[in-house]
Amino acid sequence: MKQLLTSAILGCLSITLLSAQGIRGTVKSEEGELLPFATIYIQELGTGTTTNGDALFEIKTTPGNYTLVFQFVGFEAQERSVNVSDKFVELNIIMKPQVMVLQDIEVRAGNEDPAYTIMRKAIAKSKYHTQQVDKYTARVYMKGTGQLKDAPFFLEKTLEKEGVEEGQVFISESVSEIEYTRPNTYNEKVISIRSSGDDKNGNPNAYINGSFYEPEVAQGVSPLSPRAFSYYKFVYEGTHRDRGFEISKIRVIPRSQGDNVFKGYIEIVEDYWSIYSLNLAVSKLGINFEIKQFYEPVEQNVWLPVTHDFLVDGKVFGFEFEGKYLATVSDYKVEVNPDLAVEFEVVDEKLEKELATKLDKQVKNEETKEIQEILTSGKEVTRKQLRKLVKAYEKTELEETDEPEVVSNRTFKIDTLAYKNDSAYWAQIRPIPLSKDEVDGYAKIDSLSEVQQRERDGDTLKTKKKKTKHIFDPIVGNYYKLADKTYLHLYGLSGQFNTVDGFDLETRLVFTKTYDNENKNWLRINHQSRYTFARTAYNGILEFRYDFGEREKRNSIRLNGGRY
């Protein structure tokens, strides 16, 4: 029976492997330069993905005809039609540099850069874009990778003991089903999680659902904010064509340097005044963020993001780090707001003064309802009228509903089976192949996690170093097993500097005990001590924490006190 079962499993596996099909290849420049994280959009599936860090891609599909669009910042978009049968199709893409054409610009008083006309229209329509979609559902694959580049020399041994090495890659992957309902409800359900080391200790990244159509993004002022002209200067870089659309590239320059302002580039779809792509950077407290997004017309006149690429780096308290967050959106199903499913032209009053004056006379002393009739007829509308219309539309909707106004409504759930999938499952579902560094990172951390698990389980076969002397433990730290599932962790000394305390030294002592019941409840007692040399003061806190309940409904009781 065992041999029969094994043969059946191997047979099914062979059939599965033999029947795998799709499209794979590389994306390079004309000079042969690899283009990592290039965006790939499959039109028939409403699916976005990217190349990996080695510029490789692999898309698993059912047999059929597909249209793929390849995009990379600074290069022309390429569209390819591919027929997939019963095996993988090799498709190696050579990207050409983007050819920008300067529009014929009328010379005007003050020689205003044409970027300002484009941005005024995009800003005027930004609120419209937030109301354009009633609802959408999609599936999102997310991958976060982190790397420690440098650390204080006196903490090297402590980090090694914790399994952290400079240059080592840490990875977390997750797949989520998301649902958005206008105006501000987001539901996210995580259906699969995998992280380097112990999966059950890995928390999935939540999908980034902030929008650059909003006035602020993560406390940064959006280039499409109504206040944008107070914070930014804009420079027109040229226009290029993509599948019949005119795309204008605008350079975003902060008027003053500092936190919470973006710099870089944003591309706008002419006539629709929606985002085509963006490549923006911002800093917060010395940490640098680089954000790249590509949008696609997933429905007629509806451009939504299909890839998000975030790079984070910085140095804090002597720790230099780099992190990368990648999200690809697939299987879009969109319900367009029927009230706003119209085409119209936005008029810039500062450039087209005569037409704007004529339009103002048409709607002077008229009700908002009549302005809306003009809008839905497909005629021109000024920026001022558009803002007035959308504002009145939101107000009317709010008055008609019996529900109270909610600023934001977000839910985030993790499926109970999310941690159960093995590496074979991920190899099948993962839309972006792992790079060599990521494969090595998984292997290294997984093997370390296995060793640590054996130690926690009391493996008597492991090689133990002699612990007759612990003279350096208060400096470098140590980990002590007191009893079954009962541990004491002494952290080594660490220090930092600020202008109030001067230099300081701190240490921590943590007692943990896991109770062997159905839900693995656990108790933690944490004592943290800190001495500041400039103030010659000692500070200390003590915290008791007890966690209990089912994994998806964990509860915590905490009690702490002290001065810190």
Coordinates of C-alpha atoms in Angstrom, one line a residue, residues 15-528:
I15 CA 2.0 15.1 -14.6
T16 CA 1.8 18.4 -12.8
L17 CA 5.4 19.3 -13.8
L18 CA 5.0 18.2 -17.3
S19 CA 1.8 20.1 -17.8
A20 CA 3.2 23.4 -16.4
Q21 CA 3.1 26.1 -19.0
G22 CA 3.4 29.9 -19.3
I23 CA 5.9 32.6 -20.4
R24 CA 9.4 33.2 -19.0
G25 CA 12.5 35.1 -20.0
T26 CA 14.6 38.1 -19.2
V27 CA 14.3 41.9 -19.6
K28 CA 17.4 43.8 -20.7
S29 CA 18.4 47.2 -22.2
E30 CA 19.9 47.5 -25.7
E31 CA 23.3 47.6 -24.1
G32 CA 22.7 44.3 -22.3
E33 CA 22.0 45.8 -18.9
L34 CA 19.7 43.8 -16.7
L35 CA 16.5 45.6 -15.8
P36 CA 15.3 44.2 -12.4
F37 CA 11.8 44.8 -11.2
A38 CA 10.5 45.8 -14.7
T39 CA 6.7 45.8 -14.7
I40 CA 4.8 43.2 -16.8
Y41 CA 1.1 43.6 -17.4
I42 CA -1.1 40.7 -18.9
Q43 CA -4.1 42.5 -20.4
E44 CA -6.4 39.4 -20.7
L45 CA -5.9 38.5 -17.0
G46 CA -5.9 42.1 -15.5
T47 CA -2.6 41.0 -13.9
G48 CA 0.6 42.8 -13.0
T49 CA 3.9 41.2 -12.1
T50 CA 7.6 42.2 -12.4
T51 CA 11.0 40.7 -13.1
N52 CA 13.0 39.7 -10.1
G53 CA 16.3 41.1 -8.9
D54 CA 18.1 39.2 -11.6
A55 CA 15.7 40.6 -14.3
L56 CA 14.1 37.2 -14.8
F57 CA 10.3 36.6 -15.0
E58 CA 8.1 33.5 -15.1
I59 CA 4.4 33.7 -15.6
K60 CA 2.3 30.5 -15.2
T61 CA -0.8 30.5 -17.3
T62 CA -3.4 28.2 -18.9
P63 CA -3.1 27.7 -22.7
G64 CA -4.3 30.6 -24.7
N65 CA -3.3 33.9 -26.4
Y66 CA -2.0 36.7 -24.2
T67 CA -0.9 40.3 -24.7
L68 CA 2.0 41.4 -22.4
V69 CA 3.1 45.0 -21.8
F70 CA 6.6 45.5 -20.5
Q71 CA 7.5 48.8 -18.8
F72 CA 10.5 50.2 -17.1
V73 CA 11.2 53.8 -16.0
G74 CA 13.1 55.6 -18.7
F75 CA 12.3 53.0 -21.5
E76 CA 9.6 52.7 -24.1
A77 CA 6.8 50.3 -23.2
Q78 CA 6.7 47.2 -25.3
E79 CA 3.7 45.1 -26.2
R80 CA 4.0 41.5 -27.2
S81 CA 1.4 38.9 -28.2
V82 CA 2.2 35.3 -27.1
N83 CA 0.5 32.0 -27.8
V84 CA 0.9 29.5 -24.9
S85 CA 0.3 25.8 -25.6
D86 CA 1.5 23.0 -23.4
K87 CA 4.9 24.3 -22.4
F88 CA 6.8 27.4 -21.4
V89 CA 7.4 30.1 -24.1
E90 CA 10.8 31.7 -23.9
L91 CA 10.5 35.5 -24.4
N92 CA 13.6 37.7 -23.9
I93 CA 12.8 41.4 -24.1
I94 CA 15.2 44.2 -25.2
M95 CA 13.9 47.6 -24.0
K96 CA 14.7 50.8 -26.0
P97 CA 15.3 54.1 -24.3
Q98 CA 12.2 56.3 -24.1
V99 CA 12.0 58.9 -26.8
M100 CA 10.6 62.1 -25.3
V101 CA 9.0 64.7 -27.7
L102 CA 8.6 68.3 -26.6
Q103 CA 5.1 69.6 -27.3
D104 CA 4.6 72.8 -29.3
I105 CA 4.2 75.3 -26.5
E106 CA 2.7 78.7 -27.0
V107 CA 5.0 81.4 -25.7
R108 CA 3.0 83.1 -22.9
A109 CA 3.6 86.0 -20.6
G110 CA 5.9 85.0 -17.7
N111 CA 7.1 81.9 -19.8
E112 CA 5.3 79.5 -17.4
D113 CA 6.6 75.9 -17.8
P114 CA 3.9 73.8 -19.4
A115 CA 4.2 71.3 -16.5
Y116 CA 2.0 73.7 -14.5
T117 CA -0.9 73.4 -16.9
I118 CA -0.6 69.6 -16.8
M119 CA -0.4 69.5 -13.0
R120 CA -3.3 71.9 -12.5
K121 CA -5.5 69.7 -14.6
A122 CA -4.3 66.5 -12.8
I123 CA -4.8 68.1 -9.4
A124 CA -8.3 69.3 -10.3
K125 CA -9.2 65.7 -11.4
S126 CA -7.5 63.9 -8.5
K127 CA -10.7 64.0 -6.3
Y128 CA -12.7 62.7 -9.3
H129 CA -10.4 59.7 -9.6
T130 CA -11.0 58.8 -5.9
Q131 CA -14.7 58.6 -6.6
Q132 CA -14.5 57.0 -10.1
V133 CA -14.5 53.3 -8.8
D134 CA -17.4 52.1 -6.6
K135 CA -15.7 48.8 -5.8
Y136 CA -12.9 46.5 -6.8
T137 CA -11.4 43.1 -5.7
A138 CA -8.0 41.8 -6.5
R139 CA -5.3 39.4 -5.4
V140 CA -2.0 40.9 -4.2
Y141 CA 1.4 39.1 -3.9
M142 CA 3.8 40.8 -1.6
K143 CA 7.4 40.2 -0.9
G144 CA 9.5 42.0 1.6
T145 CA 13.3 41.6 1.8
G146 CA 15.7 43.1 4.4
Q147 CA 19.4 43.2 4.7
L148 CA 21.7 44.5 7.5
K149 CA 24.6 46.3 5.9
D150 CA 26.5 47.4 9.0
A151 CA 26.3 47.3 12.8
P152 CA 28.2 48.6 15.8
F153 CA 31.3 46.5 16.3
F154 CA 30.6 45.8 20.0
L155 CA 27.3 44.1 19.0
E156 CA 28.7 41.7 16.4
K157 CA 28.8 38.7 18.8
T158 CA 25.3 39.4 20.1
L159 CA 24.0 39.5 16.5
E160 CA 25.8 36.3 15.6
K161 CA 24.2 34.6 18.5
E162 CA 20.8 35.7 17.3
G163 CA 21.6 34.4 13.8
V164 CA 22.0 37.8 12.2
E165 CA 25.0 38.4 9.9
E166 CA 25.9 41.5 7.8
G167 CA 24.7 41.0 4.2
Q168 CA 22.2 38.2 5.1
V169 CA 18.9 38.5 3.3
F170 CA 15.6 38.1 5.3
I171 CA 12.5 37.4 3.3
S172 CA 8.7 37.4 3.9
E173 CA 6.1 36.5 1.2
S174 CA 2.4 36.7 1.4
V175 CA -0.7 36.4 -0.9
S176 CA -3.8 38.4 0.0
E177 CA -7.3 38.9 -1.3
I178 CA -8.3 42.6 -1.1
E179 CA -11.6 44.4 -1.5
Y180 CA -12.1 48.1 -1.7
T181 CA -15.5 49.8 -1.4
R182 CA -15.9 53.5 -2.0
P183 CA -15.2 55.8 -0.3
N184 CA -12.8 54.4 2.3
T185 CA -13.4 50.7 3.2
Y186 CA -10.5 48.2 2.7
N187 CA -10.8 44.5 3.6
E188 CA -7.7 42.3 3.3
K189 CA -7.5 38.6 4.0
V190 CA -4.1 36.9 3.9
I191 CA -4.4 33.5 2.5
S192 CA -0.7 32.4 2.3
I193 CA 2.4 33.4 4.3
R194 CA 6.0 32.3 4.0
S195 CA 9.0 33.8 5.8
S196 CA 12.6 32.9 6.3
G197 CA 12.9 31.0 9.6
D198 CA 9.9 30.0 11.6
D199 CA 6.8 30.9 9.4
K200 CA 4.6 31.2 12.5
N201 CA 6.8 34.1 13.8
G202 CA 6.5 36.0 10.5
N203 CA 3.9 38.7 10.2
P204 CA 2.7 39.5 6.6
N205 CA 3.0 43.0 5.3
A206 CA -0.3 44.8 4.8
Y207 CA -1.0 45.9 1.3
I208 CA -0.1 49.5 0.7
N209 CA -3.4 51.2 -0.1
G210 CA -2.5 54.8 0.3
S211 CA -3.2 56.8 -2.9
F212 CA -1.3 59.7 -4.5
Y213 CA -4.6 61.1 -5.5
E214 CA -5.1 61.9 -1.8
P215 CA -3.6 65.2 -0.4
E216 CA -1.2 63.2 1.8
V217 CA 0.6 59.8 1.5
A218 CA 2.1 58.5 4.7
Q219 CA 2.2 62.1 6.0
G220 CA 4.0 63.3 2.9
V221 CA 2.4 66.0 0.7
S222 CA 1.3 64.4 -2.6
P223 CA 2.3 66.2 -5.8
L224 CA -1.4 65.9 -6.6
S225 CA -2.5 67.7 -3.4
P226 CA -4.4 71.0 -3.8
R227 CA -1.5 72.5 -1.8
A228 CA 1.2 71.1 -4.1
F229 CA 2.2 74.4 -5.7
S230 CA 3.2 75.7 -2.3
Y231 CA 5.5 72.7 -1.8
Y232 CA 6.8 71.9 -5.3
K233 CA 8.1 73.3 -8.5
F234 CA 7.3 71.3 -11.7
V235 CA 9.4 70.9 -14.9
Y236 CA 8.0 69.5 -18.1
E237 CA 10.4 66.8 -19.4
G238 CA 8.5 65.8 -22.6
T239 CA 5.8 63.5 -23.9
H240 CA 5.8 60.0 -25.3
R241 CA 3.2 57.6 -26.7
D242 CA 2.1 54.3 -25.3
R243 CA -0.6 52.3 -27.0
G244 CA -2.3 55.4 -28.3
F245 CA -2.1 57.4 -25.1
E246 CA -0.1 60.6 -24.7
I247 CA 2.1 60.4 -21.6
S248 CA 3.7 63.6 -20.2
K249 CA 6.7 63.3 -17.8
I250 CA 6.9 65.9 -15.1
R251 CA 9.9 66.4 -12.8
V252 CA 8.9 67.1 -9.1
I253 CA 11.2 69.4 -7.2
P254 CA 10.6 70.4 -3.5
R255 CA 10.7 74.2 -2.9
S256 CA 12.6 73.5 0.3
Q257 CA 14.5 70.4 1.4
G258 CA 13.2 68.4 4.4
D259 CA 11.0 65.6 5.5
N260 CA 7.6 64.8 4.1
V261 CA 8.2 66.2 0.6
F262 CA 8.8 64.1 -2.5
K263 CA 11.2 64.5 -5.3
G264 CA 11.5 62.6 -8.6
Y265 CA 9.2 62.1 -11.5
I266 CA 5.5 61.6 -12.1
E267 CA 3.9 60.7 -15.5
I268 CA 0.4 61.8 -16.4
V269 CA -2.0 60.5 -19.0
E270 CA -3.0 63.4 -21.2
D271 CA -6.7 64.1 -21.5
Y272 CA -7.5 61.6 -18.7
W273 CA -5.2 63.4 -16.2
S274 CA -4.6 60.2 -14.4
I275 CA -1.3 58.7 -13.1
Y276 CA 0.6 56.6 -15.6
S277 CA 3.7 56.0 -13.4
L278 CA 5.7 57.6 -10.6
N279 CA 9.2 57.4 -9.3
L280 CA 9.5 59.5 -6.2
A281 CA 11.8 59.7 -3.2
V282 CA 11.1 61.0 0.3
S283 CA 13.0 61.0 3.6
K284 CA 11.8 60.7 7.2
L285 CA 14.1 61.1 10.2
G286 CA 17.2 60.2 8.1
I287 CA 15.6 57.1 6.5
N288 CA 15.2 57.3 2.7
F289 CA 12.2 55.9 0.8
E290 CA 12.1 55.4 -2.9
I291 CA 8.6 54.6 -4.4
K292 CA 7.9 53.4 -7.9
Q293 CA 4.4 52.6 -9.2
F294 CA 3.0 51.7 -12.6
Y295 CA -0.7 52.0 -13.5
E296 CA -2.7 50.3 -16.2
P297 CA -6.2 51.0 -17.7
V298 CA -7.8 47.9 -16.1
E299 CA -11.2 49.3 -17.3
Q300 CA -12.0 51.9 -19.9
N301 CA -10.7 55.3 -18.6
V302 CA -9.9 53.7 -15.2
W303 CA -6.2 53.5 -14.4
L304 CA -5.2 51.5 -11.3
P305 CA -1.8 50.5 -9.9
V306 CA -0.5 47.1 -10.9
T307 CA 3.0 47.1 -9.4
H308 CA 4.4 48.8 -6.3
D309 CA 8.2 48.9 -5.7
F310 CA 9.5 50.4 -2.4
L311 CA 13.2 50.7 -1.4
V312 CA 14.1 51.8 2.1
D313 CA 17.6 52.5 3.4
G314 CA 19.2 54.4 6.3
K315 CA 21.4 54.3 9.3
V316 CA 20.0 54.5 12.8
F317 CA 22.1 54.2 16.0
G318 CA 25.0 52.7 14.0
F319 CA 22.8 50.1 12.2
E320 CA 22.8 50.5 8.5
F321 CA 20.1 48.6 6.7
E322 CA 18.3 48.2 3.4
G323 CA 14.8 46.9 2.8
K324 CA 12.8 46.2 -0.3
Y325 CA 9.0 45.8 -0.6
L326 CA 7.4 44.6 -3.8
A327 CA 3.6 44.2 -4.5
T328 CA 2.0 43.0 -7.6
V329 CA -1.8 43.2 -8.2
S330 CA -3.7 40.6 -10.3
D331 CA -7.2 39.5 -11.1
Y332 CA -8.7 43.0 -10.9
K333 CA -12.5 43.0 -10.9
V334 CA -13.8 46.6 -11.0
E335 CA -17.2 48.2 -10.6
V336 CA -17.2 51.7 -12.1
N337 CA -19.3 54.4 -10.5
P338 CA -22.0 54.9 -13.1
D339 CA -22.5 58.6 -12.1
L340 CA -19.0 59.4 -13.1
A341 CA -18.5 57.1 -16.1
V342 CA -18.2 60.0 -18.5
E343 CA -15.6 61.7 -20.7
F344 CA -15.1 65.4 -20.6
E345 CA -12.4 68.0 -21.1
V346 CA -10.8 69.9 -18.2
V347 CA -10.1 73.5 -19.0
D348 CA -7.3 75.4 -17.3
E349 CA -8.6 78.9 -16.5
K350 CA -5.1 80.4 -16.4
L351 CA -4.3 79.2 -19.9
E352 CA -7.6 79.2 -21.7
K353 CA -9.1 82.4 -20.2
E354 CA -11.7 83.1 -22.9
L355 CA -13.2 79.6 -22.9
A356 CA -13.2 79.5 -19.1
T357 CA -15.1 82.8 -19.0
K358 CA -17.6 81.5 -21.5
L359 CA -18.2 78.3 -19.5
D360 CA -18.6 80.3 -16.3
K361 CA -21.3 82.4 -17.9
Q362 CA -23.1 79.2 -19.0
V363 CA -23.4 78.0 -15.4
K364 CA -23.6 81.3 -13.6
N365 CA -26.3 81.3 -10.9
E366 CA -27.2 77.7 -11.8
E367 CA -27.6 74.8 -9.4
T368 CA -25.0 72.0 -9.1
K369 CA -27.4 69.6 -10.7
E370 CA -27.2 71.6 -13.9
I371 CA -23.4 71.7 -13.7
Q372 CA -23.5 67.9 -13.5
E373 CA -25.7 67.8 -16.6
I374 CA -23.0 69.8 -18.5
L375 CA -20.4 67.4 -17.2
T376 CA -22.2 64.3 -18.3
S377 CA -22.9 65.7 -21.7
G378 CA -19.2 65.4 -22.5
K379 CA -18.5 69.1 -22.8
E380 CA -15.7 71.2 -21.4
V381 CA -15.7 72.0 -17.7
T382 CA -13.3 74.3 -15.8
R383 CA -11.2 73.1 -12.9
K384 CA -13.2 75.2 -10.5
Q385 CA -16.5 73.7 -11.7
L386 CA -15.1 70.2 -11.5
R387 CA -14.0 70.7 -7.9
K388 CA -17.4 72.2 -7.1
L389 CA -19.2 69.2 -8.7
V390 CA -17.2 66.5 -7.0
K391 CA -17.5 68.2 -3.6
A392 CA -21.3 68.6 -4.1
Y393 CA -21.5 65.0 -5.2
E394 CA -19.8 63.7 -2.1
K395 CA -22.0 65.9 0.1
T396 CA -25.2 64.7 -1.6
E397 CA -24.1 61.0 -1.1
L398 CA -23.4 61.6 2.5
E399 CA -26.8 63.2 3.1
E400 CA -28.6 60.3 1.4
T401 CA -27.0 57.6 3.5
D402 CA -28.2 56.7 7.0
E403 CA -24.7 55.7 8.1
P404 CA -22.4 58.1 10.0
E405 CA -19.4 59.4 8.1
V406 CA -16.4 57.2 8.6
V407 CA -12.9 58.5 8.0
S408 CA -11.4 55.1 7.4
N409 CA -12.6 51.5 7.8
R410 CA -9.9 48.8 7.4
T411 CA -9.9 45.1 8.3
F412 CA -6.9 42.8 8.2
K413 CA -7.3 39.1 8.7
I414 CA -5.0 36.1 8.4
D415 CA -6.5 32.8 7.3
T416 CA -6.0 29.9 9.8
L417 CA -4.4 27.8 7.0
A418 CA -2.1 30.6 5.7
Y419 CA 1.0 29.1 7.4
K420 CA 0.3 25.5 6.1
N421 CA 1.6 25.8 2.5
D422 CA 5.0 24.2 1.6
S423 CA 7.8 25.4 -0.7
A424 CA 6.2 23.4 -3.7
Y425 CA 3.0 25.5 -3.3
W426 CA 5.0 28.7 -3.3
A427 CA 7.0 27.6 -6.4
Q428 CA 3.7 27.2 -8.2
I429 CA 1.9 30.4 -7.0
R430 CA 4.8 32.9 -6.8
P431 CA 4.5 35.4 -9.7
I432 CA 8.1 36.6 -9.4
P433 CA 11.0 34.1 -9.3
L434 CA 13.3 34.3 -6.3
S435 CA 16.7 35.8 -7.0
K436 CA 19.9 33.9 -6.0
D437 CA 20.4 36.0 -2.8
E438 CA 16.8 35.3 -1.8
V439 CA 17.1 31.6 -2.3
D440 CA 20.3 31.6 -0.3
G441 CA 18.6 33.7 2.4
Y442 CA 15.8 31.2 2.7
A443 CA 18.2 28.3 3.0
K444 CA 20.4 29.9 5.6
I445 CA 17.6 31.2 7.9
D446 CA 15.6 28.0 7.6
S447 CA 18.6 25.9 8.7
L448 CA 19.3 28.2 11.6
S449 CA 15.6 28.1 12.6
E450 CA 15.7 24.3 12.6
V451 CA 18.8 24.3 14.9
Q452 CA 17.1 26.8 17.3
Q453 CA 13.9 24.7 17.3
R454 CA 15.9 21.6 18.3
E455 CA 17.5 23.6 21.1
R456 CA 14.1 24.8 22.3
D457 CA 12.9 21.2 22.2
G458 CA 15.9 20.1 24.3
D459 CA 17.9 18.2 21.7
T460 CA 20.5 16.3 23.7
L461 CA 22.6 15.5 20.6
K462 CA 23.6 19.2 19.9
T463 CA 27.1 20.3 20.7
K464 CA 27.1 22.6 23.7
K465 CA 29.8 25.0 24.6
K466 CA 31.0 24.9 28.1
K467 CA 29.1 27.3 30.3
T468 CA 31.2 27.1 33.4
K469 CA 32.1 30.7 33.1
H470 CA 29.7 33.5 32.2
I471 CA 32.0 36.5 33.1
F472 CA 31.2 38.3 29.7
D473 CA 27.5 37.5 29.7
P474 CA 26.5 41.0 31.0
I475 CA 28.4 42.6 28.1
V476 CA 27.7 40.3 25.2
G477 CA 24.5 38.7 26.5
N478 CA 23.4 35.0 26.7
Y479 CA 20.3 32.8 26.4
Y480 CA 19.5 30.4 29.3
K481 CA 17.1 27.5 29.4
L482 CA 15.7 27.3 33.0
A483 CA 13.2 24.5 32.5
D484 CA 11.0 23.0 29.8
K485 CA 9.7 25.9 27.7
T486 CA 11.1 28.4 30.2
Y487 CA 13.9 30.7 29.2
L488 CA 15.8 33.7 30.4
H489 CA 17.4 36.0 27.8
L490 CA 20.1 38.5 28.9
Y491 CA 20.7 41.1 26.2
G492 CA 24.2 42.5 25.9
L493 CA 25.1 46.2 26.5
S494 CA 24.1 48.6 23.8
G495 CA 24.4 52.4 23.6
Q496 CA 23.4 55.5 21.7
F497 CA 23.8 59.2 21.8
N498 CA 21.3 62.1 21.9
T499 CA 21.7 65.8 22.7
V500 CA 19.8 65.6 26.0
D501 CA 21.2 62.4 27.6
G502 CA 24.6 62.4 25.9
F503 CA 25.9 58.8 25.7
D504 CA 23.9 56.1 27.4
L505 CA 24.1 52.4 28.1
E506 CA 21.2 50.0 28.3
T507 CA 20.5 46.3 28.8
R508 CA 17.5 44.1 29.0
L509 CA 16.5 40.9 30.9
V510 CA 13.5 38.9 29.6
F511 CA 11.9 35.9 31.2
T512 CA 9.5 33.8 29.0
K513 CA 7.4 30.8 29.7
T514 CA 5.1 29.0 27.2
Y515 CA 2.2 27.0 28.6
D516 CA 1.6 23.7 26.9
N517 CA -2.1 24.0 26.1
E518 CA -4.1 24.1 23.0
N519 CA -3.5 27.7 22.2
K520 CA 0.1 28.0 23.4
N521 CA -0.5 30.8 25.9
W522 CA 2.7 32.5 27.1
L523 CA 4.0 34.8 29.8
R524 CA 6.8 37.4 29.4
I525 CA 8.4 39.5 32.1
N526 CA 10.7 42.2 30.7
H527 CA 13.0 44.5 32.6
Q528 CA 14.9 47.2 30.8

